[in-house]
Short mmCIF file of C-alpha atoms and ligand atoms in Angstrom, two decimals:
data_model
loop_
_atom_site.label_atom_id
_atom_site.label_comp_id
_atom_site.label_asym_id
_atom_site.label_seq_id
_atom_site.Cartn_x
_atom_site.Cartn_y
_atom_site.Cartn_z
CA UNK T 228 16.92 6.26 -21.20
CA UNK T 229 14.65 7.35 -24.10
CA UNK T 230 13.33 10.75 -24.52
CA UNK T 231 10.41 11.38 -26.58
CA UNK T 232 8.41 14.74 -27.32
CA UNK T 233 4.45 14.83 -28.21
CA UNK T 234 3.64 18.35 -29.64
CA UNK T 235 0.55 18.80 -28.77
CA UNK T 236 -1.59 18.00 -25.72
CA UNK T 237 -5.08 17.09 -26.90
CA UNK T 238 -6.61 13.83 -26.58
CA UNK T 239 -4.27 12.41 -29.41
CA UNK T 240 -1.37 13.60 -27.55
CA UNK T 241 -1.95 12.62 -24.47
CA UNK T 242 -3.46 8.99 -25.29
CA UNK T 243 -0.22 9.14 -26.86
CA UNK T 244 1.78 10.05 -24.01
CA UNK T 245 -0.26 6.96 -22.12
CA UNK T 246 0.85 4.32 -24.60
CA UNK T 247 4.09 5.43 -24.02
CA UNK T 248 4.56 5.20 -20.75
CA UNK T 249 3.08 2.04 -20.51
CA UNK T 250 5.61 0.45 -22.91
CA UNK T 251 7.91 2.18 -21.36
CA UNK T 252 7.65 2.78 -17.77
CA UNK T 253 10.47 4.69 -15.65
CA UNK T 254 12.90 3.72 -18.88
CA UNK T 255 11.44 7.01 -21.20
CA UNK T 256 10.60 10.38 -20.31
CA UNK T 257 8.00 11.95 -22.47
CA UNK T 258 7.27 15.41 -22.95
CA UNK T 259 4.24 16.64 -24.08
CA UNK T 260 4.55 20.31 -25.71
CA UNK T 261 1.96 22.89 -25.96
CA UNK T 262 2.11 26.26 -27.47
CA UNK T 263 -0.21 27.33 -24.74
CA UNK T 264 0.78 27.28 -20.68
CA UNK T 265 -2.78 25.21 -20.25
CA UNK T 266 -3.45 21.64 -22.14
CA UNK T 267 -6.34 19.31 -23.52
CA UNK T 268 -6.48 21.17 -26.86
CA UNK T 269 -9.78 20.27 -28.45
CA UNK T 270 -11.24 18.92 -24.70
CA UNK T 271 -10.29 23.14 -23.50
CA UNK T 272 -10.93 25.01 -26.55
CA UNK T 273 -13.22 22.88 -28.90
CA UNK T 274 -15.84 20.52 -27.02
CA UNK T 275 -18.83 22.53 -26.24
CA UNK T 276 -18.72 24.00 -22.81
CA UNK T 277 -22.48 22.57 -22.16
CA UNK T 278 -21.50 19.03 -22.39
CA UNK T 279 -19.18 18.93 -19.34
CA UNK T 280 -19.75 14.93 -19.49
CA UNK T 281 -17.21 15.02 -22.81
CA UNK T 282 -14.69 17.01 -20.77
CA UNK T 283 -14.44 14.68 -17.79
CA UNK T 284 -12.21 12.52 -20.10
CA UNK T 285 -9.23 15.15 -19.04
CA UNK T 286 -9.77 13.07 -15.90
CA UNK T 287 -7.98 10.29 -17.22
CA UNK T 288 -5.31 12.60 -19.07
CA UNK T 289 -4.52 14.05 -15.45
CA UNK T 290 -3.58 10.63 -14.56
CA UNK T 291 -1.10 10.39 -17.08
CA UNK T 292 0.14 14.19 -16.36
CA UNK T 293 0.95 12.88 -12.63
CA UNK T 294 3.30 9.85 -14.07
CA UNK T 295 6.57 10.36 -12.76
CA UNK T 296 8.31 10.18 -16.53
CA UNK T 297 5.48 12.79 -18.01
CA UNK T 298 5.98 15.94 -18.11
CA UNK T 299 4.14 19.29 -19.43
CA UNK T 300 6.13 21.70 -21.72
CA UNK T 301 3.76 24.84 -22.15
CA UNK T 302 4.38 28.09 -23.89
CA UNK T 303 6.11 26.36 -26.63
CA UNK T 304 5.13 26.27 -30.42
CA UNK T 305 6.98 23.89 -32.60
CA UNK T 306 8.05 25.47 -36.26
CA UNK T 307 8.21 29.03 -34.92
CA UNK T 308 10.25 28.55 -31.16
CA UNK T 309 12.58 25.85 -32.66
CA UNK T 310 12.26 23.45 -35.62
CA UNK T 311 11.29 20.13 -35.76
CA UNK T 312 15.04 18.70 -37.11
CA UNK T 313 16.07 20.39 -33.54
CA UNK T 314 13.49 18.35 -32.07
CA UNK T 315 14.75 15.70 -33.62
CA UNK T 316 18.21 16.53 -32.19
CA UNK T 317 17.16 16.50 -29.18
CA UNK T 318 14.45 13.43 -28.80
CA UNK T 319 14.61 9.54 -29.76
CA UNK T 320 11.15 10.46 -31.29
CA UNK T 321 9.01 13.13 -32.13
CA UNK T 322 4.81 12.74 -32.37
CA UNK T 323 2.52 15.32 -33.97
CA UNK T 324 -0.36 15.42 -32.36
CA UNK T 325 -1.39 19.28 -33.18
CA UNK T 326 -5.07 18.67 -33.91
CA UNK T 327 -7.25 20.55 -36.94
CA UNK T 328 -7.87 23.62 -35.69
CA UNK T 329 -8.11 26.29 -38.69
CA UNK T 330 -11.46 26.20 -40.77
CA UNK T 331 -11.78 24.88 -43.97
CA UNK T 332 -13.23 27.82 -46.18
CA UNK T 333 -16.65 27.51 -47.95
CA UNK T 334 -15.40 29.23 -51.46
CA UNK T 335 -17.99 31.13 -52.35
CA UNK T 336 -18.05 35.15 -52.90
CA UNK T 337 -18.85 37.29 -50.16
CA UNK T 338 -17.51 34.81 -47.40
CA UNK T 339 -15.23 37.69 -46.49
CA UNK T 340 -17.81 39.94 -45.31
CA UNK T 341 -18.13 40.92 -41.73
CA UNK T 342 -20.83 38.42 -39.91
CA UNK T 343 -19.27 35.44 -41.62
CA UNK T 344 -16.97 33.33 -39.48
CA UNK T 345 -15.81 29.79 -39.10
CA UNK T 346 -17.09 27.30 -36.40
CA UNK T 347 -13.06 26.99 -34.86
CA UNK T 348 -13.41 31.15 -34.35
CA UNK T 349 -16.65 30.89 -32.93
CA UNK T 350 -16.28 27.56 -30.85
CA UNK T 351 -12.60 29.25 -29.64
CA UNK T 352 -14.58 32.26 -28.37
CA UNK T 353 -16.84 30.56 -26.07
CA UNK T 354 -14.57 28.13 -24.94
CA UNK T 355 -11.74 31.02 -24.12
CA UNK T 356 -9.76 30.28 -27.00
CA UNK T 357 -6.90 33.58 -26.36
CA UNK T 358 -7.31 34.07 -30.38
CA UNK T 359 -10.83 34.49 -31.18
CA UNK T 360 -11.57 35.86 -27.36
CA UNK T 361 -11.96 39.38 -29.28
CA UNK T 362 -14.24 37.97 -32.07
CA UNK T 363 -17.23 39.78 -31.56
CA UNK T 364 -19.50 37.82 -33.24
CA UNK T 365 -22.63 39.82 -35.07
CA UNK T 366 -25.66 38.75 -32.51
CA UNK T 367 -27.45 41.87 -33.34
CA UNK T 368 -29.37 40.73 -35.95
CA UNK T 369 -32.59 38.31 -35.49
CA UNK T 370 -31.51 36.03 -38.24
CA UNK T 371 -28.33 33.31 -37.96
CA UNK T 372 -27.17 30.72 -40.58
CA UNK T 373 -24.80 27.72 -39.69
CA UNK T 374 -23.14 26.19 -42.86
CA UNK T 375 -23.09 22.59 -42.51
CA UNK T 376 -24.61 19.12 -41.18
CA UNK T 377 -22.19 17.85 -38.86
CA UNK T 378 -22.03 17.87 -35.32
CA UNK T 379 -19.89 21.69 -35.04
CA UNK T 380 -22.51 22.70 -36.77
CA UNK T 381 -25.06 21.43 -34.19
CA UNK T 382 -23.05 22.90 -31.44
CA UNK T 383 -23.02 26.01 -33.16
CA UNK T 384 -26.40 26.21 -33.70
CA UNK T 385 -27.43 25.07 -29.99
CA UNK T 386 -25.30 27.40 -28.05
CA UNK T 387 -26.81 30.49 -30.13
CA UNK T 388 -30.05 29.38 -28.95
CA UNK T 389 -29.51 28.13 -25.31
CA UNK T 390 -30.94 30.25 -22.36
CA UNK T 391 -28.20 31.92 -19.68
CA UNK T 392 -30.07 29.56 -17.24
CA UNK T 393 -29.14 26.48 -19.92
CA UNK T 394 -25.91 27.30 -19.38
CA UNK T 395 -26.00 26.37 -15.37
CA UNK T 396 -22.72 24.20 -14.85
CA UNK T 397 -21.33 24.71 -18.19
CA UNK T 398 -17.38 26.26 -18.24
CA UNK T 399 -18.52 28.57 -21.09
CA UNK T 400 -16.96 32.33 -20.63
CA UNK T 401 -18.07 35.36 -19.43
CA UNK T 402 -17.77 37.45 -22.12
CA UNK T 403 -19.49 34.82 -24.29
CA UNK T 404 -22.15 34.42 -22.02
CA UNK T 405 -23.10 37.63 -21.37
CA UNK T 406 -22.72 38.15 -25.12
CA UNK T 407 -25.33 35.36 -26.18
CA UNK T 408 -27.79 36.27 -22.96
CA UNK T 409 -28.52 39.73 -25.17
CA UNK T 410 -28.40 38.15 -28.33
CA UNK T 411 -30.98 39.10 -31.29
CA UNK T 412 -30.76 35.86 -33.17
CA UNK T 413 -34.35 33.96 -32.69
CA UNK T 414 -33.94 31.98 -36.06
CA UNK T 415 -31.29 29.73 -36.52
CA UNK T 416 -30.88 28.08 -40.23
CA UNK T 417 -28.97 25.20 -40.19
CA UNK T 418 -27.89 24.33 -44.44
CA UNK T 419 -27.40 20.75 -45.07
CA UNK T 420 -26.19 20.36 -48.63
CA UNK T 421 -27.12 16.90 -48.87
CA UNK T 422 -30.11 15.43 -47.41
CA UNK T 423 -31.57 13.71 -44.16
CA UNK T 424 -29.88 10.48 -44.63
CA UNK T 425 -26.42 12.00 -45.33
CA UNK T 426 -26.01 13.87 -42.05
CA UNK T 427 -22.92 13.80 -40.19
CA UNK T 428 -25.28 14.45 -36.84
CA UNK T 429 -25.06 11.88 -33.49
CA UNK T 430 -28.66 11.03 -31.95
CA UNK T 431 -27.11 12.32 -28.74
CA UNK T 432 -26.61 15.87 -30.11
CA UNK T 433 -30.04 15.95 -32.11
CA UNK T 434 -31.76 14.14 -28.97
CA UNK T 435 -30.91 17.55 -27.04
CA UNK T 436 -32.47 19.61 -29.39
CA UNK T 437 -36.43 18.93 -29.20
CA UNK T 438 -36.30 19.87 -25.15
CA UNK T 439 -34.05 23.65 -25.30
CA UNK T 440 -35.79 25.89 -23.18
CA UNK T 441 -36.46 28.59 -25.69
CA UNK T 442 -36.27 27.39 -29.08
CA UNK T 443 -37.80 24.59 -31.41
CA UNK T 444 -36.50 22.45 -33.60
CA UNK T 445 -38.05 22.14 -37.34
CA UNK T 446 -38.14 20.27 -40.46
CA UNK T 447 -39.89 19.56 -43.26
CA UNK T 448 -40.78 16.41 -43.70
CA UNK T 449 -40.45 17.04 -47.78
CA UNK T 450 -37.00 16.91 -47.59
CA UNK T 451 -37.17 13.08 -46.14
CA UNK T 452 -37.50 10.15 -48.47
CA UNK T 453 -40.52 8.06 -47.56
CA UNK T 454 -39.87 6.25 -44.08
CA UNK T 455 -39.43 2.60 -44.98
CA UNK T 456 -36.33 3.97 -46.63
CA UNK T 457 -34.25 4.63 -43.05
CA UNK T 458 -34.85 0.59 -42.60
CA UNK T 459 -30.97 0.02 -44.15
CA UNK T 460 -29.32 2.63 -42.65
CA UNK T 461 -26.68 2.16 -39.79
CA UNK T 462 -28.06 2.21 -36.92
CA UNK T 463 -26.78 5.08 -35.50
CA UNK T 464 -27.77 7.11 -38.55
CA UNK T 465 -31.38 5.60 -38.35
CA UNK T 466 -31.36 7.09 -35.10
CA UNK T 467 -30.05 10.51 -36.05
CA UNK T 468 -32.69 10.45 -38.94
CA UNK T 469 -35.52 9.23 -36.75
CA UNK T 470 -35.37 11.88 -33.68
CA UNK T 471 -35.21 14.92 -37.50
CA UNK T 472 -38.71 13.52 -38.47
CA UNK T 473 -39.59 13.32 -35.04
CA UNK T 474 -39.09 17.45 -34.84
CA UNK T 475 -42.12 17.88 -37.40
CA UNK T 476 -44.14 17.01 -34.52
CA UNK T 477 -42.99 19.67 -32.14
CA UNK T 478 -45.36 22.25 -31.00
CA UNK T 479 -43.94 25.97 -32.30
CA UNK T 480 -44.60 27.26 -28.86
CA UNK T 481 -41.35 28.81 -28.32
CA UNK T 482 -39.62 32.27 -29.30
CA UNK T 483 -36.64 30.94 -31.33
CA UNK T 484 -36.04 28.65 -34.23
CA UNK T 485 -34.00 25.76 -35.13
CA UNK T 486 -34.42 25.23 -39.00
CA UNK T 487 -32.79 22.73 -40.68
CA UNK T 488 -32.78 23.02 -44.16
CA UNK T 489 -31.89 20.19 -46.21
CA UNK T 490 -30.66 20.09 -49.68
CA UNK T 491 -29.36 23.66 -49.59
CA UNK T 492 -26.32 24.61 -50.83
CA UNK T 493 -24.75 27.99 -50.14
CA UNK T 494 -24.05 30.01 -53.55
CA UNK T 495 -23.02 33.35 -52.32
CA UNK T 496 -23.66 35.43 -48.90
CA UNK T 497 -24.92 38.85 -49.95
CA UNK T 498 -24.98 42.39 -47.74
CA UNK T 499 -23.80 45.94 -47.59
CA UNK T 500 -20.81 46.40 -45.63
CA UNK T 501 -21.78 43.03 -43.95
CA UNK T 502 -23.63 39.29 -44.20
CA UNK T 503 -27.51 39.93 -44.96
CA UNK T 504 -28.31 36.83 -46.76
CA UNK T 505 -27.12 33.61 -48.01
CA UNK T 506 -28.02 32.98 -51.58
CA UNK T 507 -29.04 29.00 -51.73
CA UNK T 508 -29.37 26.39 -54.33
CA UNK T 509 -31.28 23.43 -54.26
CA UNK T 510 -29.65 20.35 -55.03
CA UNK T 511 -30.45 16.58 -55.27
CA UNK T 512 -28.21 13.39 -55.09
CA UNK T 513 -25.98 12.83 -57.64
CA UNK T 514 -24.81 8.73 -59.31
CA UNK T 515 -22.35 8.96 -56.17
CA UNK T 516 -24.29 10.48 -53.99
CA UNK T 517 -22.62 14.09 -54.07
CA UNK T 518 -24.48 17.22 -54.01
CA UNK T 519 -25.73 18.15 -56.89
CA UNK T 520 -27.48 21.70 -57.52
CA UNK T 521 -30.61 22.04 -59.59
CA UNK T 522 -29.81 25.52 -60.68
CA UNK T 523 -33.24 26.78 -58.78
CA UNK T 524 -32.03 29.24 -55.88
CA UNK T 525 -33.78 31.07 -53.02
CA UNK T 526 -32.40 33.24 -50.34
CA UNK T 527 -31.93 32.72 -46.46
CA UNK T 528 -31.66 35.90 -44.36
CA UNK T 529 -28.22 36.32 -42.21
CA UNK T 530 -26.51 38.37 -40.50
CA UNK T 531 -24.70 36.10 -38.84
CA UNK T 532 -22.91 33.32 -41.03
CA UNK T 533 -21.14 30.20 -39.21
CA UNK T 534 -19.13 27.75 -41.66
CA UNK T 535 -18.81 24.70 -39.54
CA UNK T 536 -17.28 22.11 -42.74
CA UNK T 537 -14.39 21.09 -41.44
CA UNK T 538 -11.15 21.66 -40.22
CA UNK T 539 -7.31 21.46 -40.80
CA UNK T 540 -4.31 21.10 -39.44
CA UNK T 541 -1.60 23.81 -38.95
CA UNK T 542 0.98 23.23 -41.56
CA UNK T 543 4.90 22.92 -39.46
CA UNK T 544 7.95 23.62 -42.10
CA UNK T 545 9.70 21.08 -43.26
CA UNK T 546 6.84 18.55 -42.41
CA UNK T 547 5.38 17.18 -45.79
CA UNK T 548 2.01 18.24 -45.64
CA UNK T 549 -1.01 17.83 -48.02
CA UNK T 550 -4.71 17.71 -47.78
CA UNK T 551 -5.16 19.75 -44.34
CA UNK T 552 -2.72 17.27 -42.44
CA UNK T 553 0.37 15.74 -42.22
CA UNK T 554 1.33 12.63 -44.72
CA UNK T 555 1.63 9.50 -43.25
CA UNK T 556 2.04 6.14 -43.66
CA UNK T 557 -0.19 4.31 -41.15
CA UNK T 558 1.35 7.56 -38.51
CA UNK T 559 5.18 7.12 -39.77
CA UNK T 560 6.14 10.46 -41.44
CA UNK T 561 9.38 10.39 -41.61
CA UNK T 562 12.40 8.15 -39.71
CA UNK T 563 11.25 9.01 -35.65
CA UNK T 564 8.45 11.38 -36.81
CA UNK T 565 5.02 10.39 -36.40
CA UNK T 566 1.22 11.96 -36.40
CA UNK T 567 -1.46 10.86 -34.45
CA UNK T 568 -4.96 12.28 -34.16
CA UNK T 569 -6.52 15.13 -36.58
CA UNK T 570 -3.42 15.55 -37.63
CA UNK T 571 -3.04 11.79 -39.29
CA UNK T 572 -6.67 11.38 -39.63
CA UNK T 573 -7.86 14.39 -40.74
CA UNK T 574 -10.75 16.16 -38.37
CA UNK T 575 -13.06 12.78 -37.80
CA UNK T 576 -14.43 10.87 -35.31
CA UNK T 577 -14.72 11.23 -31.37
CA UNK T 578 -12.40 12.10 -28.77
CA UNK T 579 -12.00 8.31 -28.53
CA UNK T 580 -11.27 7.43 -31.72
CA UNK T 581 -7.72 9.32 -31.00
CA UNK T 582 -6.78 6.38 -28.33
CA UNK T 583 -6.55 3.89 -31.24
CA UNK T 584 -3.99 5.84 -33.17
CA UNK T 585 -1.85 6.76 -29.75
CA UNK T 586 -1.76 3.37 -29.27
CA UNK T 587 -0.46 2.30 -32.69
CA UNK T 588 2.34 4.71 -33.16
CA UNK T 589 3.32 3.78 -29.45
CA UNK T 590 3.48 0.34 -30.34
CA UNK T 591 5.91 1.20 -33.82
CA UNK T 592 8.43 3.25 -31.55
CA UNK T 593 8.60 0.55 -29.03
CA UNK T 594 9.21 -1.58 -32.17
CA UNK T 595 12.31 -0.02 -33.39
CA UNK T 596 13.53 1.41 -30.21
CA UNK T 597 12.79 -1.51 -27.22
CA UNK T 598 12.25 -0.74 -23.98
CA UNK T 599 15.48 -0.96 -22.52
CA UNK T 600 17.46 -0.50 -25.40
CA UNK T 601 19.72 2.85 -25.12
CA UNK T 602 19.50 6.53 -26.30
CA UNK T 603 21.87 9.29 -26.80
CA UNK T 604 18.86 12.25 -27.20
CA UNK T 605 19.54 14.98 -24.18
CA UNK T 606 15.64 15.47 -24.33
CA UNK T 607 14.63 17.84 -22.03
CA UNK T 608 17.37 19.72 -20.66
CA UNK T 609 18.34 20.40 -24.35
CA UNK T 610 15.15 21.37 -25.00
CA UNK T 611 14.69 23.84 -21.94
CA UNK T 612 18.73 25.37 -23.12
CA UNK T 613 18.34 25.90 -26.82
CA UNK T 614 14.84 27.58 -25.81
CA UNK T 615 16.11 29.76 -23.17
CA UNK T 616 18.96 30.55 -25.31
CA UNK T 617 15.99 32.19 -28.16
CA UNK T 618 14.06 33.92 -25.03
CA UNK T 619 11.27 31.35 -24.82
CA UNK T 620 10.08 31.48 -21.31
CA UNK T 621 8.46 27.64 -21.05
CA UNK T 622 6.45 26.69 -18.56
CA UNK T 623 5.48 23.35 -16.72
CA UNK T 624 2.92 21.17 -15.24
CA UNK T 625 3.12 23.78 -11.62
CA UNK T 626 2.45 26.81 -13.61
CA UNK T 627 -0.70 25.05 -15.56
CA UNK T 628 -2.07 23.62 -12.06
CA UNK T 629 -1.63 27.61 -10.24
CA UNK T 630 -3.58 28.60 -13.61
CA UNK T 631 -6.05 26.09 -13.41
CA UNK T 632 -6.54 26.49 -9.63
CA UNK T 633 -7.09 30.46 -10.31
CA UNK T 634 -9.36 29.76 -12.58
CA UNK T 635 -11.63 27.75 -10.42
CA UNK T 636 -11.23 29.86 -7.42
CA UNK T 637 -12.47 32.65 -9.58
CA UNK T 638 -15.69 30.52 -11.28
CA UNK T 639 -18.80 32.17 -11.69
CA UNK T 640 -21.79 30.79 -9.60
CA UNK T 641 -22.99 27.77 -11.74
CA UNK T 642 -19.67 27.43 -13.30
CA UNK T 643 -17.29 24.94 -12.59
CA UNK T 644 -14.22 27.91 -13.13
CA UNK T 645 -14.06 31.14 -15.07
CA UNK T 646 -11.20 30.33 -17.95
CA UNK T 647 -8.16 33.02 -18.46
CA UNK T 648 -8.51 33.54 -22.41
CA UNK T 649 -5.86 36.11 -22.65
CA UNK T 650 -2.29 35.23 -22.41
CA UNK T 651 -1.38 38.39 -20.45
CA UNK T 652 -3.69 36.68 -17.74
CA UNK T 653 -2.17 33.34 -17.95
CA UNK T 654 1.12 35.20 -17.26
CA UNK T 655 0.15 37.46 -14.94
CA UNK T 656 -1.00 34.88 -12.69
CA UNK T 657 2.57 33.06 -12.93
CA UNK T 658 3.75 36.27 -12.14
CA UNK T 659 5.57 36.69 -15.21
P1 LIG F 703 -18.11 16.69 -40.14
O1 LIG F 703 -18.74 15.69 -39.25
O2 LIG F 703 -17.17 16.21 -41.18
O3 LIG F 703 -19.29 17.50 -40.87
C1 LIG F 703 -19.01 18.49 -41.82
C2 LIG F 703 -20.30 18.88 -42.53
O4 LIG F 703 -19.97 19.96 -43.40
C3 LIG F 703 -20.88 17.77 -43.38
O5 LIG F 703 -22.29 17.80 -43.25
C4 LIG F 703 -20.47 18.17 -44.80
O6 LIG F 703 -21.37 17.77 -45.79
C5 LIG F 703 -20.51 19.67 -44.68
N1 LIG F 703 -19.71 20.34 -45.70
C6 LIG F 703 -18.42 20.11 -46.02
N2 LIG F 703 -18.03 20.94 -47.01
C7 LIG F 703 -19.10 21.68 -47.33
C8 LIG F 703 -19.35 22.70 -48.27
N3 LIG F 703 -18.38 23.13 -49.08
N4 LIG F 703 -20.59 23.25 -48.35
C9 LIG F 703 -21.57 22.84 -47.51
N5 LIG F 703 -21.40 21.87 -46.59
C10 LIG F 703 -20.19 21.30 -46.49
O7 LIG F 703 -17.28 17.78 -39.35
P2 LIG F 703 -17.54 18.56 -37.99
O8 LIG F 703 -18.97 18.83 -37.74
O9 LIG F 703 -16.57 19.67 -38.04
O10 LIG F 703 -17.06 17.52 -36.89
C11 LIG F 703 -15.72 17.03 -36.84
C12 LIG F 703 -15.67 15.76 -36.01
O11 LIG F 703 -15.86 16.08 -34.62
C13 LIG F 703 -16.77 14.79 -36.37
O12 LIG F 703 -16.28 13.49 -36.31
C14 LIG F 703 -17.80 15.04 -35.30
O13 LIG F 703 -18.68 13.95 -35.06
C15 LIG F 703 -16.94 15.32 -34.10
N6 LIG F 703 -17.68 16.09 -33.10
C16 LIG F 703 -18.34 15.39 -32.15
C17 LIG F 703 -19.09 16.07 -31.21
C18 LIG F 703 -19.84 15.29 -30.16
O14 LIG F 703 -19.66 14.08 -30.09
N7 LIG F 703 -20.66 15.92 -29.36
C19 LIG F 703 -19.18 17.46 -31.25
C20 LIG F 703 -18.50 18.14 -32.24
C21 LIG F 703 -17.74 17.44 -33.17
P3 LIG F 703 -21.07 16.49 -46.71
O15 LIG F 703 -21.38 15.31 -45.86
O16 LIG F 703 -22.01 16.66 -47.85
O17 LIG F 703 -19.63 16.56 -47.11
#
């Protein structure tokens, strides 16, 4: 019997944890570790809770969850609890599939002023993340700028300007909602420091934005070069760049604003005591097509700042580490350590792109180690001693379904359930 461990239980983990099992059927048993008692990482905490369609993938994760050699290990964070050479003790192979969840800082002054926060803080509090559930963003003020031309920043910038009724059927929280329903904010700035034909935005995600109930969508067609230009782009990118010129023609017959503002690169974010304004440069393409500023500035009112430019992964000791994720070779760390997802990859592509890389290192364990072939790792029962034995209460795949069935039992009408954020609630509903 083999016994292997995937930290982590996003979509990286648990395509992962698929792969696995089907190489190796009843002859492995593969735990999948979590620091929190719930899983589906970036599919809980990070997809935006207005595109339920996304989530349903957890659907097929269940499946795997319900395999007779899977099981769930929540409660449990790897490099604090126990490290990963006693994981390595214990398992035949170890997988890091932790995600990117911190946010890459902007480095300019005055990004530590109240108002300005990063896109995981402010994605994590509307999707019930338990550490940025307290975050309070600044809604008070009429004025909102999201740093960035990706799609966070899209998501940002959507669910700051969506109606309570727009959120009918999403799993967004309570406190969030009820936040964002009295929220000042009517103008939403979205910076772009390179232009139109360098965005990082899906048509799907800009489709959604000319029909929001309340707000409009607008650019200025200055900022485009002339149209016969999109002709060589990728298709998916001619796409993203034809529904942007499309917003010029948008009536302005709503209360809010969507600006996106193109060729703007954030200088400084300005205030007393808190964000007021971002200071913005102008800048044009460079030989290699890198922003370059043209040293003629302007200034965007804020009180509310959003950085959404990337994340990174959580650094684990003893894990060489470099360029906000893990280094690998092709998902080999080290001998039996691998990384899969965000956390080989860096934070890029879709929640599909992660099956690929499951697959692969899946395929290089069953490589060295055959199905079949024997192992002396005590896996799980070594696991479950060494952690009792440090007062680390674990829990398993019961405790997250009595969780997840609370949750849903106490949904909000229009809401598919009503997530715990807090771990105090997660426990107290295990009783614990
Ligand atoms: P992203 O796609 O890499 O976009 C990051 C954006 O930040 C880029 O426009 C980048 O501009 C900009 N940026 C980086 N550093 C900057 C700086 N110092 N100053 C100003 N701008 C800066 O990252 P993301 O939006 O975080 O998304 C991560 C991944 O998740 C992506 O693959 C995304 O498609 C995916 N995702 C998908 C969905 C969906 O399918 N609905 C939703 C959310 C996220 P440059 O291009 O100039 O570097």
């Amino acid at each position: 019997m083999r016994h292997f461990a995937i930290v982590g239980s996003g979509p990286a983990g648990f395509y992962t944890a698929e792969a696995l099992e089907k190489a190796y059927g009843e002859k492995a048993r593969i735990d999948i570790l979590d620091r929190y008692p719930v899983p589906y990482g970036l599919i809980r905490f990070g997809v935006a809770p207005d595109h339920q369609s996304l989530k349903a993938v957890s659907k097929r994760y269940d499946k795997v969850a319900e395999c007779a050699g899977v099981d769930f290990i929540g409660n449990v964070t790897v490099g604090r609890d126990l490290s990963i050479a006693e994981l390595l003790d214990l398992y035949d192979a170890v997988v890091l599939a932790t995600g990117a969840p911190h946010d890459r800082k902007l480095g300019v002054p005055g990004e530590e002023l109240p108002g300005v926060i990063g896109s995981a803080e402010f994605v994590g509090w509307y999707n019930g993340h338990p550490e940025f559930a307290d975050l309070d963003p600044f809604l008070r003020g009429t004025h909102a700028v999201v740093v960035g031309a990706g799609n966070v920043a899209l998501d940002c910038a959507r669910i700051l300007s969506k109606t309570r009724a727009e959120f009918e059927g999403s799993d967004i929280v309570g406190h969030a909602l009820d936040a964002l329903d009295s929220s000042a904010i009517r103008t939403v700035t979205i910076l772009g420091r390179r232009g139109p034909h360098q965005v990082a935005m899906t048509p799907k995600e800009l489709g959604e934005l000319g029909h929001l109930e309340a707000s409009v969508p607008e650019v200025d067609l200055t900022d485009f070069p002339p149209v016969e230009a999109d002709e060589p782009l990728e298709p998916g990118l001619r796409k993203s760049v034809t529904i942007l010129r499309s917003f010029a023609e948008l009536p302005h017959d709503k209360p809010k604003r969507m600006v996106f503002d193109f060729f703007a690169k954030p200088l400084r974010i300005e205030g007393e005591g808190g964000a007021e304004r971002v200071i913005v440069e102008c800048t044009e393409l460079d030989e290699k097509g890198g922003a370059r500023g043209t040293g003629e500035t302007y200034e965007v009112p804020a009180s509310l700042v959003i950085t959404a430019i990337g994340y990174s992964t959580s650094p684990i000791p003893d894990v060489p580490f470099e360029g906000g994720k893990f280094v690998n070779e092709r998902g080999c760390i080290a001998d039996r350590l691998y990384a899969v997802g965000w956390a080989r990859r860096g934070p890029t592509g879709t929640i599909g792109t992660n099956r690929p890389d499951g697959y692969e290192v899946a395929e290089q364990i069953a490589a060295t180690m055959p199905a079949g072939s024997a192992g002396e790792r005590e896996g799980a029962s070594g696991l479950k001693r060494l952690l009792e034995s440090r007062g680390v209460m674990p829990t398993d795949y019961d405790d997250w379904r009595k969780i997840e069935q609370t949750e849903v039992a106490n949904a909000r009408p229009g809401s598919p359930r009503e997530k715990f954020v807090r771990p105090h609630e997660w426990l107290g509903v295990l009783g614990r």
